[in-house]
XYZ file of C-alpha atoms in Angstrom:
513
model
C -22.775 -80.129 -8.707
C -24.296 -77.445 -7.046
C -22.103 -75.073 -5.269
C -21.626 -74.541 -1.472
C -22.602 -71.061 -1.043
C -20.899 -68.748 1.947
C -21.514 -65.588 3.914
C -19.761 -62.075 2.064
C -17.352 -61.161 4.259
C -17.829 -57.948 6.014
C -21.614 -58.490 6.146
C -22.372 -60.709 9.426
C -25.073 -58.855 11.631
C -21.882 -59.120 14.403
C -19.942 -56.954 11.651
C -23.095 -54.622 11.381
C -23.644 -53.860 15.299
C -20.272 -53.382 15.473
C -19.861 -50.474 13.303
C -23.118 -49.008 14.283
C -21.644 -48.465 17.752
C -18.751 -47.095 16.337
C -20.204 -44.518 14.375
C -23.167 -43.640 16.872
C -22.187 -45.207 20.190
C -24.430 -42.391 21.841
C -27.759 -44.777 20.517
C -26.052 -47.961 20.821
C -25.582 -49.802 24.182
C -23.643 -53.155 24.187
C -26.481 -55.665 22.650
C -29.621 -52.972 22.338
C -30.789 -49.866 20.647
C -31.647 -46.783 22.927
C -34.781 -44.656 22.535
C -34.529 -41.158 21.399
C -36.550 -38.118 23.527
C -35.979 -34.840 25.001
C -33.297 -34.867 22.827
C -31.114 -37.180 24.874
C -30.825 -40.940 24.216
C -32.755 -43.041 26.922
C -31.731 -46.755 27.875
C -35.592 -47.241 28.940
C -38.408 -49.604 27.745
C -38.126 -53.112 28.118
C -35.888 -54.581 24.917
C -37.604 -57.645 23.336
C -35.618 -60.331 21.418
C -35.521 -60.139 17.539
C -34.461 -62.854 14.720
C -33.450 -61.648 11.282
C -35.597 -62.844 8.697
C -32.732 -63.836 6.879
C -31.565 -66.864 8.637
C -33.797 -66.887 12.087
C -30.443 -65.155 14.516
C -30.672 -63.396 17.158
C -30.613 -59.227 16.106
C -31.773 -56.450 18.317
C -35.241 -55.710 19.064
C -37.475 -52.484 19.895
C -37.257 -51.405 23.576
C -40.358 -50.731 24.402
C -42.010 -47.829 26.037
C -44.513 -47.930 28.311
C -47.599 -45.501 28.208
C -46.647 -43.161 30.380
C -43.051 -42.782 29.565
C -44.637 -42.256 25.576
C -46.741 -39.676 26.745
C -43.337 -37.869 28.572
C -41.361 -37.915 25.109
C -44.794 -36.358 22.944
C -44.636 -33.683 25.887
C -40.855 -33.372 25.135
C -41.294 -32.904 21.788
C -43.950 -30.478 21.814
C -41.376 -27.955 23.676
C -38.563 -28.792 20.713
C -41.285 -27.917 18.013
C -42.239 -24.682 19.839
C -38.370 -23.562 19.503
C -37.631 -25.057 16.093
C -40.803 -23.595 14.312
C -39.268 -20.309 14.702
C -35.704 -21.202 13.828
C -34.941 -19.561 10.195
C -35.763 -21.391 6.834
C -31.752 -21.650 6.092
C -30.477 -22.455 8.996
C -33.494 -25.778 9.105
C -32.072 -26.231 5.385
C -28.895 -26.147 6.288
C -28.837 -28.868 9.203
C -31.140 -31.106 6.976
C -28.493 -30.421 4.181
C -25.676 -31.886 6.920
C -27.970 -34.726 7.990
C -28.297 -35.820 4.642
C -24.702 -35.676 3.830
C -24.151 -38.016 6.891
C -26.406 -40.411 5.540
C -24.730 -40.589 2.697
C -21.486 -41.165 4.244
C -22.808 -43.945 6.005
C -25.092 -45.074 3.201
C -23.523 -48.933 3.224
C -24.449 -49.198 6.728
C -27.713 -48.414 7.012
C -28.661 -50.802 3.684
C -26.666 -53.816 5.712
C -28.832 -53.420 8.507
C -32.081 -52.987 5.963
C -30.963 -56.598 4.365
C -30.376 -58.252 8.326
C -33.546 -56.504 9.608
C -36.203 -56.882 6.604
C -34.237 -58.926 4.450
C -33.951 -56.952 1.580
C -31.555 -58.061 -0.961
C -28.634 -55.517 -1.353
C -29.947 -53.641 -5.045
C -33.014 -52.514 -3.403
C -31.191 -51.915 0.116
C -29.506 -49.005 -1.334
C -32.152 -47.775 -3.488
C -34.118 -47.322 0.091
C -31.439 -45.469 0.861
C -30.978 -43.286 -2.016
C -34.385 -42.348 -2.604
C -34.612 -41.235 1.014
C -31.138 -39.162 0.192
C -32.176 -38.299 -2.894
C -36.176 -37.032 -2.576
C -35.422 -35.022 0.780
C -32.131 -32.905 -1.202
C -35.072 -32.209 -3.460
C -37.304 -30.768 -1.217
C -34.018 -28.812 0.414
C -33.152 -27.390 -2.960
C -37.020 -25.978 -3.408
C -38.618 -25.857 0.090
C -38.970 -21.868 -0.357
C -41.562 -21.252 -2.579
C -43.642 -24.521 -0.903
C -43.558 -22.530 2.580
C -44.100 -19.206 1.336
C -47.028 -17.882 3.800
C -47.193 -20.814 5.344
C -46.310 -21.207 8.994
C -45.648 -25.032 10.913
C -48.335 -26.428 12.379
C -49.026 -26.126 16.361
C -47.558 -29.354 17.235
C -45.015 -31.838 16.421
C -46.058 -34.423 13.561
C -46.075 -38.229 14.729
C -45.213 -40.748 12.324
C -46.095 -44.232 12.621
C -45.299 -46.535 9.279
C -44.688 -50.261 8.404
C -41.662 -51.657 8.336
C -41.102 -52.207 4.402
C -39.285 -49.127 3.496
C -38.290 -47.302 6.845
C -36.282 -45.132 4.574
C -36.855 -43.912 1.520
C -40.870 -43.584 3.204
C -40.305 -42.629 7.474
C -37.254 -41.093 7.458
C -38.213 -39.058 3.923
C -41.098 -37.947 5.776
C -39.452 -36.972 9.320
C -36.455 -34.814 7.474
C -39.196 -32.855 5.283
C -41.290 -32.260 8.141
C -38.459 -30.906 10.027
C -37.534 -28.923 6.968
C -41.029 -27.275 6.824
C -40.874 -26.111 10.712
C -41.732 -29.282 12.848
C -40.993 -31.501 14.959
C -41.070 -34.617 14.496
C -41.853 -38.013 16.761
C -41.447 -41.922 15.118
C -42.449 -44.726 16.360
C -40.228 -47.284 15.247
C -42.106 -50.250 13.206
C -42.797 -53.772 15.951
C -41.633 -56.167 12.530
C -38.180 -54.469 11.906
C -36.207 -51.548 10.828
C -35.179 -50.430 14.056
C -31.222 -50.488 14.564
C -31.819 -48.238 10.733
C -33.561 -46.181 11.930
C -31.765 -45.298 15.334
C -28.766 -45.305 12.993
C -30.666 -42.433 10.412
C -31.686 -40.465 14.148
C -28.739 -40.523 15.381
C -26.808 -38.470 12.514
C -30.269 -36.234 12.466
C -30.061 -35.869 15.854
C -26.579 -34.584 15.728
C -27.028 -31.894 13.329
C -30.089 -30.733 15.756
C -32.954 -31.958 13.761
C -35.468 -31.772 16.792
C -36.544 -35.919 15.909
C -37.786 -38.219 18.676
C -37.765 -41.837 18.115
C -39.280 -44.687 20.518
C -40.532 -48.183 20.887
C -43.780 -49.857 22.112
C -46.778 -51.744 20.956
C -49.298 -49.620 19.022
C -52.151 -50.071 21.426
C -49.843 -48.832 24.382
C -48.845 -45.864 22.622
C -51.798 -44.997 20.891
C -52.929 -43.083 23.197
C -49.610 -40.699 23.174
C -48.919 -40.852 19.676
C -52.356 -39.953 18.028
C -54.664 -39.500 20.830
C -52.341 -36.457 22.259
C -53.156 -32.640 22.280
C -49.689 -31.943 21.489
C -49.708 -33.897 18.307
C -49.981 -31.786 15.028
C -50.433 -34.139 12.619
C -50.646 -38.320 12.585
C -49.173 -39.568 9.285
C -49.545 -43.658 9.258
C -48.776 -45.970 6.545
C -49.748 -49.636 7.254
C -52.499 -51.641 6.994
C -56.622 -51.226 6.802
C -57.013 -52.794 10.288
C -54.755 -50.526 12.264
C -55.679 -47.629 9.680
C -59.494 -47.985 10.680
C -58.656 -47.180 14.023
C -56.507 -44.070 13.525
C -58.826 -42.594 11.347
C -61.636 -43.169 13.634
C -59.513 -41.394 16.520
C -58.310 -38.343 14.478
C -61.715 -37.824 13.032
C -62.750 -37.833 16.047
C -60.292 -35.381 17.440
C -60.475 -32.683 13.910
C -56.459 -33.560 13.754
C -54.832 -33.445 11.032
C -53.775 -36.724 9.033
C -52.371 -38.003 6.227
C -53.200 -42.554 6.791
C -51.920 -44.301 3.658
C -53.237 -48.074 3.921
C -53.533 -50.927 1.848
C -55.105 -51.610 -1.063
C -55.273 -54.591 -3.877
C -53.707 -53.314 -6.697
C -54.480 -54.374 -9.784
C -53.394 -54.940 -13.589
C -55.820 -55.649 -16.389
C -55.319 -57.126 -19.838
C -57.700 -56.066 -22.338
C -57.690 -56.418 -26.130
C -53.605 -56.510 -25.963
C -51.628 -57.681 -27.959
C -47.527 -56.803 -26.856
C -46.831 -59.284 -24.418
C -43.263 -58.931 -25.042
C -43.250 -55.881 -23.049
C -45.278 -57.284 -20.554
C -43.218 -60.330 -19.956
C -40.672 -57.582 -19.366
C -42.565 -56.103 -16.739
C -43.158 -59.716 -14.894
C -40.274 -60.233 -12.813
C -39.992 -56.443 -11.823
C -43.171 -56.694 -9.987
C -41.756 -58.880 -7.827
C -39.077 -56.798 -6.033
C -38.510 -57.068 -2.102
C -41.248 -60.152 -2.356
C -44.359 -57.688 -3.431
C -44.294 -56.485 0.162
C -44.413 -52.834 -0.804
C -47.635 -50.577 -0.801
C -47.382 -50.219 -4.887
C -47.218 -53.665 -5.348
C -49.320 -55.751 -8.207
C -50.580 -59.205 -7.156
C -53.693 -58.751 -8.938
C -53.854 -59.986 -12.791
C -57.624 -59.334 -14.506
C -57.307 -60.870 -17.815
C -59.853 -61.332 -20.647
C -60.541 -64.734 -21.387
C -59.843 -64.889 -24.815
C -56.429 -63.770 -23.793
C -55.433 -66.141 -21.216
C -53.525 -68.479 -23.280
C -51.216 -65.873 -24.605
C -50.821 -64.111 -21.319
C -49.778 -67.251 -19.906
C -47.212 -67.812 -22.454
C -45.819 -64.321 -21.685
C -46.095 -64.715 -17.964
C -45.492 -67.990 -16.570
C -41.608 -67.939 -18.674
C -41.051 -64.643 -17.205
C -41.965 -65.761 -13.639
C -39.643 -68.824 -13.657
C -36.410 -66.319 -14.111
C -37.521 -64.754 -10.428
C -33.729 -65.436 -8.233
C -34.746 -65.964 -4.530
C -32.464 -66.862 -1.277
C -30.119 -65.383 1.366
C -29.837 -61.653 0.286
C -25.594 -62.358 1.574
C -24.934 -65.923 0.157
C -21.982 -65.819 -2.330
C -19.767 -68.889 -4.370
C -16.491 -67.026 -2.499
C -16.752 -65.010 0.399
C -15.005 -61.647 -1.873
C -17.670 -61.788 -4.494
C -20.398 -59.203 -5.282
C -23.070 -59.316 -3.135
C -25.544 -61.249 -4.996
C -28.408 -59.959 -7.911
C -32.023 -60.864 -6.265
C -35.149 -59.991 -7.205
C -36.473 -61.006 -3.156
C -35.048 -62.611 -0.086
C -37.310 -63.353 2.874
C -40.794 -61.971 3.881
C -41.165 -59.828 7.326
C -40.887 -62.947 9.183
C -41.620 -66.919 9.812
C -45.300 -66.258 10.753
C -45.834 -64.410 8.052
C -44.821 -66.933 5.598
C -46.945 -69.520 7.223
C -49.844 -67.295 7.011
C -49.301 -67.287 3.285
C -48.665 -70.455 3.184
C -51.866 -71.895 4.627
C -53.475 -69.000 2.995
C -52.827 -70.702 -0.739
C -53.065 -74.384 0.568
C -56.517 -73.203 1.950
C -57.325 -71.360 -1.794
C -56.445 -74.413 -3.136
C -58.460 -76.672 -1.441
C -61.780 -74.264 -2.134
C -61.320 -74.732 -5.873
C -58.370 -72.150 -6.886
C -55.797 -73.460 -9.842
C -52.192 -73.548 -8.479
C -50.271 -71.892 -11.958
C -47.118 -71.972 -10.716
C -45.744 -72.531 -7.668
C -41.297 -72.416 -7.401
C -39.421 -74.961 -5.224
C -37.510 -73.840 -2.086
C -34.557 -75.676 -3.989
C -34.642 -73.318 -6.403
C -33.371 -71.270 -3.874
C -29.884 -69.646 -3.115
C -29.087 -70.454 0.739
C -26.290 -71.054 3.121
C -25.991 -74.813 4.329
C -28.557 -75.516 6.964
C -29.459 -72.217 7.110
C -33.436 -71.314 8.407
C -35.442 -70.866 5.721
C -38.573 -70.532 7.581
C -39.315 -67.254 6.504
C -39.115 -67.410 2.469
C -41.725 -68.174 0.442
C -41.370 -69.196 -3.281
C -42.950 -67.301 -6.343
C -47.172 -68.923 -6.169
C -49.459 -67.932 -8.643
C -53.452 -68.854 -8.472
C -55.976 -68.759 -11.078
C -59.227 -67.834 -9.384
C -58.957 -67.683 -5.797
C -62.327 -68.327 -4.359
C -64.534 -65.321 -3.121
C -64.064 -66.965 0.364
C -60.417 -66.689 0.451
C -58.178 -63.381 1.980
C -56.690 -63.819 -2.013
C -59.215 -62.552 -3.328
C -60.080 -59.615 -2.053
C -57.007 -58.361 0.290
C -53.369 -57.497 -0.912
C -51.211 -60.490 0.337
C -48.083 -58.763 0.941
C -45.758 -61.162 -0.502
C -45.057 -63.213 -3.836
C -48.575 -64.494 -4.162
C -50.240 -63.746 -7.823
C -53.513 -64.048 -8.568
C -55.198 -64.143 -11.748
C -59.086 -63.430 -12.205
C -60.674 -64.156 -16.091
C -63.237 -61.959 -17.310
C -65.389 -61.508 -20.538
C -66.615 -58.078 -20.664
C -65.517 -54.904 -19.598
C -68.064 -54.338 -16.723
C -66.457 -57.627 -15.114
C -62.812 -56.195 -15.850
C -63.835 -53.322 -13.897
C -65.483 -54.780 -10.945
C -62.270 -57.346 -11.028
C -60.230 -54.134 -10.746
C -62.215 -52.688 -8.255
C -62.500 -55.617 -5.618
C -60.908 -53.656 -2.895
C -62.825 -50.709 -2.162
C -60.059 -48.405 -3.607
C -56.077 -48.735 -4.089
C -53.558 -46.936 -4.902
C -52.085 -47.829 -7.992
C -53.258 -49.825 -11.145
C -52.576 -50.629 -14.665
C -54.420 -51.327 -17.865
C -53.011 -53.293 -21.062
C -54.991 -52.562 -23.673
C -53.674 -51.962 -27.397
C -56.287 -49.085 -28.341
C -55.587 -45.357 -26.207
C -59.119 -44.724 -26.613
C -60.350 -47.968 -24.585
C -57.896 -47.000 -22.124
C -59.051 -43.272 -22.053
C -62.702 -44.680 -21.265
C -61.597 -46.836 -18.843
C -59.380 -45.835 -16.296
C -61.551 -42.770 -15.134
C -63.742 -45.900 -13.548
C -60.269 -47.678 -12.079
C -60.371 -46.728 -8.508
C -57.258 -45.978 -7.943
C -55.155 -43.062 -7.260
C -52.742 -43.322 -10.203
C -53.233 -45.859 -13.272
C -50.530 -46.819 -15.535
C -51.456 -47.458 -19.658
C -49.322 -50.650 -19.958
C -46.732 -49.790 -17.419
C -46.500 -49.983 -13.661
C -46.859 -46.404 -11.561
C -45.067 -46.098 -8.148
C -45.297 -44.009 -4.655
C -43.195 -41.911 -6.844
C -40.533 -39.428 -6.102
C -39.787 -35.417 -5.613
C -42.743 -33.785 -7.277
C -44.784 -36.534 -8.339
C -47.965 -36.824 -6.399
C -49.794 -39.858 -4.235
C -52.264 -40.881 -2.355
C -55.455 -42.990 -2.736
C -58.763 -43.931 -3.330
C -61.952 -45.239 -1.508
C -60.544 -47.116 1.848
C -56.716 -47.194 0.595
C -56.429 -43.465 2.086
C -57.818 -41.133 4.665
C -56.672 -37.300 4.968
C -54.205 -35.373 3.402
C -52.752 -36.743 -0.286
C -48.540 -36.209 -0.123
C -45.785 -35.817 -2.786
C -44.340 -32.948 -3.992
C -45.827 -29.639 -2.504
C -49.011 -31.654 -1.222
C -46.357 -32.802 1.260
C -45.369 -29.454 2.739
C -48.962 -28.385 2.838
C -49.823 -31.437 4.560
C -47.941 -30.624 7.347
C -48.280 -26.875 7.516
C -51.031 -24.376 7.890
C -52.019 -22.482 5.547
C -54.882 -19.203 4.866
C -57.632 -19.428 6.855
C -60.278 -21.888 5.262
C -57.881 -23.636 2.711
C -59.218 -27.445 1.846
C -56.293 -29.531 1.337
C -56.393 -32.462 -1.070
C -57.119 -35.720 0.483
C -59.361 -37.631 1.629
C -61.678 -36.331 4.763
C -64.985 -37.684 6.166
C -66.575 -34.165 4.827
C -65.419 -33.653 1.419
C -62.855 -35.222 -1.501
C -60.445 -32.945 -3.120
C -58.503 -34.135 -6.085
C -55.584 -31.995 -6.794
């Protein structure tokens, strides 16, 4: 008999609010967040409701700025980058230092309110956490010699990102900013993340790291956040939609950038032979639902292969544990091991939802597709935003499957016979930013992967963002400006000699570093 699973104690989203207005009650007003400019915190912008993921209850939502009031804080923060550009190296080391050491202090916090406001299942919670933590106290440690005859830039950077990792990705990138001279404005993501990230501010904020954080929709603020003089620099990360239209207006303006989009990421099988390691690999791929930027829900596999692939893959995909990222046997017990909770929210799972049934019914193969009672939940809980393990064999050239990264636990699986169809199968995305090729014999994958469009390519094994001094960015439409990661990072956002070409992609030249 199946046991009746209950809540961890400690861990409601009541237990959550409560101790974020204990330890910041400065951005935390009775049942909202407060926006963050001119260095004070600002009960303005309309707050709209929010449901967790998690079970569909009530959490806080984004109060949202209008245009003008947007265009106030970007003004605001120009005058805080003007004065903090010229504070010394170690004294902006030293308050970065402090801010991370409050993070850490409050490091259970902030992943609580990552699992109620993206549903990420505790593990990989923290591990957003600590690699936000841990990358930023390795730029602290060697910031000098990345700055050295460099100055900030001439106005504050703006970051606008997706919700899936707000941070070990947005607040990485605000602290290192402010570490290399700037300023630094954040517009918190519409899907979630919020009540994190005015948590993260708030200890910033106290140490004096000049940071501005506010609500809105992105065509309201547009105009402030990329479209203003003041800004320095627009680093985005979301998708190729929005993307399109950032590029077009920084392009148009000569600003600097640094727009990581999407991409469909892919992972061949070619002449292989160790599928033990790959039915390693299997479940891995699927952490926090595939709804991260380095994500692999692409499989191009020769045909003469497919049988033993799917002896090493479909085995490995039935061990995937899904549910409530909080739902325990007794209410003291570890918080559970997950490989995914929810997606971003209920629409989202519909849309991939209808997007397989509609793959489906134009000729695609359903492989494998997990039952929602396979599921850990609470009793009666909403379960309108989880969607079980799917995987497709051939998703038709008219479906969003197969062409465009899902973002969320949809596989697909492509069969090719010769290595100019592997590569086009690789390729179907205009660009990505990671990939991976199993092939037994170095040499084919030495010939290969130069003609993998993708920033970084993986013999046999899966390649990340990455961390510290590892580098990223993208190729063909899955990245526009500046590439990031280690020093490309500081250079991104500061000036350097007169004439330097950074790395990146611009619509005049591309620079490989």
């Amino acid at each position: 008999m199946a046991t009746t699973l209950t809540l961890k104690a400690g861990t409601s989203w009541a237990d959550a609010w409560q101790r974020c207005l204990s330890v910041a009650p400065e951005a935390f007003q009775d049942d909202r967040v407060l926006n963050l400019w001119n260095s004070v915190w600002q009960a303005d912008g309309r707050a709209l409701p929010a449901t967790s993921p998690v079970d569909g209850s009530p959490i806080a939502g984004p109060p949202r700025l209008d245009r003008g009031t947007a265009h106030q804080a970007v003004s605001a923060s120009l005058d805080q980058h003007r004065a903090w550009r010229h504070v010394p190296l170690d004294e902006r080391r030293a308050r970065v230092a402090a801010t991370l050491d409050a993070l850490t202090e409050h490091r259970e916090l902030l992943a609580l309110l990552l699992v109620w406001e993206i549903g990420k299942p505790w593990r990989l919670a923290q591990a957003d956490v600590d690699r936000a933590i841990d990358g930023v106290r390795w730029y602290v440690d060697g910031i000098a010699p990345m700055v050295d005859g460099r100055a900030p830039l001439e106005g504050p950077v703006s970051n606008i990102a997706s919700w899936n990792y707000p941070m070990s990705v947005l607040v990485h990138a605000m602290l290192v900013q402010a570490l290399a001279g700037n300023a630094v404005i954040a517009k918190t993501p519409t899907d979630g993340g919020v009540a994190c990230l005015t948590l993260a501010c708030a200890l910033a904020a106290r140490e004096g790291i000049p940071a501005t954080l506010v609500s809105g929709s992105g065509g309201e603020l547009s105009e402030a956040l990329v479209r203003a003089p003041e800004i320095g620099c627009v680093s985005f990360v979301g998708g190729r939609d929005t993307g399109a239209a950032v590029a077009t207006a920084v392009a148009d303006l000569g600003k600097r950038h640094v727009l990581e989009q999407e991409g469909l990421n892919t992972w061949g099988i070619w002449n292989h032979s160790d599928w033990d390691a790959l039915a390693a690999v299997i479940p891995k791929l699927f952490d926090y639902g595939k709804q991260r930027c380095t994500a692999y829900p692409r499989f191009v596999v020769q045909r003469q292969l497919f049988d033993e692939f799917l002896a090493a893959y479909l085995p490995a995909v039935r061990t995937l544990r899904v549910g409530h990222p909080l739902a325990v046997e007794n209410s003291d017990d570890p918080f559970p091991q997950l490989d995914f909770g929810p997606v971003i929210n209920a629409a989202k799972a519909k849309e991939l939802r209808d997007q397989v049934a509609e793959a489906i019914d134009r000729g695609a193969v359903p492989l494998h597709r997990s039952s929602e009672t396979d599921g850990r939940f609470l009793p009666g809980q909403d379960i309108s935003a989880y969607v079980q393990p799917v995987t497709l064999l051939n998703p038709p050239p008219s479906s969003p499957l197969h062409h465009a990264e899902p973002f969320g636990p949809v596989d697909s699986i492509v069969l090719v016979d010769t290595e100019a169809e592997l590569l086009a199968a690789m390729n179907a995305s205009n660009g990505a930013l990671v990939a991976t090729l199993s092939t037994d014999d170095r040499a084919t994958f030495d010939r290969l992967a130069p003609q993998i469009r993708a920033f970084k390519v993986g013999h046999g094994k899966p390649r990340s963002r990455g961390d510290c001094d590892e580098l990223f960015g993208g190729f063909g439409a899955s990245w526009r400006g500046a590439f990031v990661g280690g020093e490309l990072l500081v250079r991104a956002v500061t000036q350097g000699p007169a004439g330097e070409r950074l790395p990146g992609n611009f619509p005049d030249y591309h620079l490989m570093p």
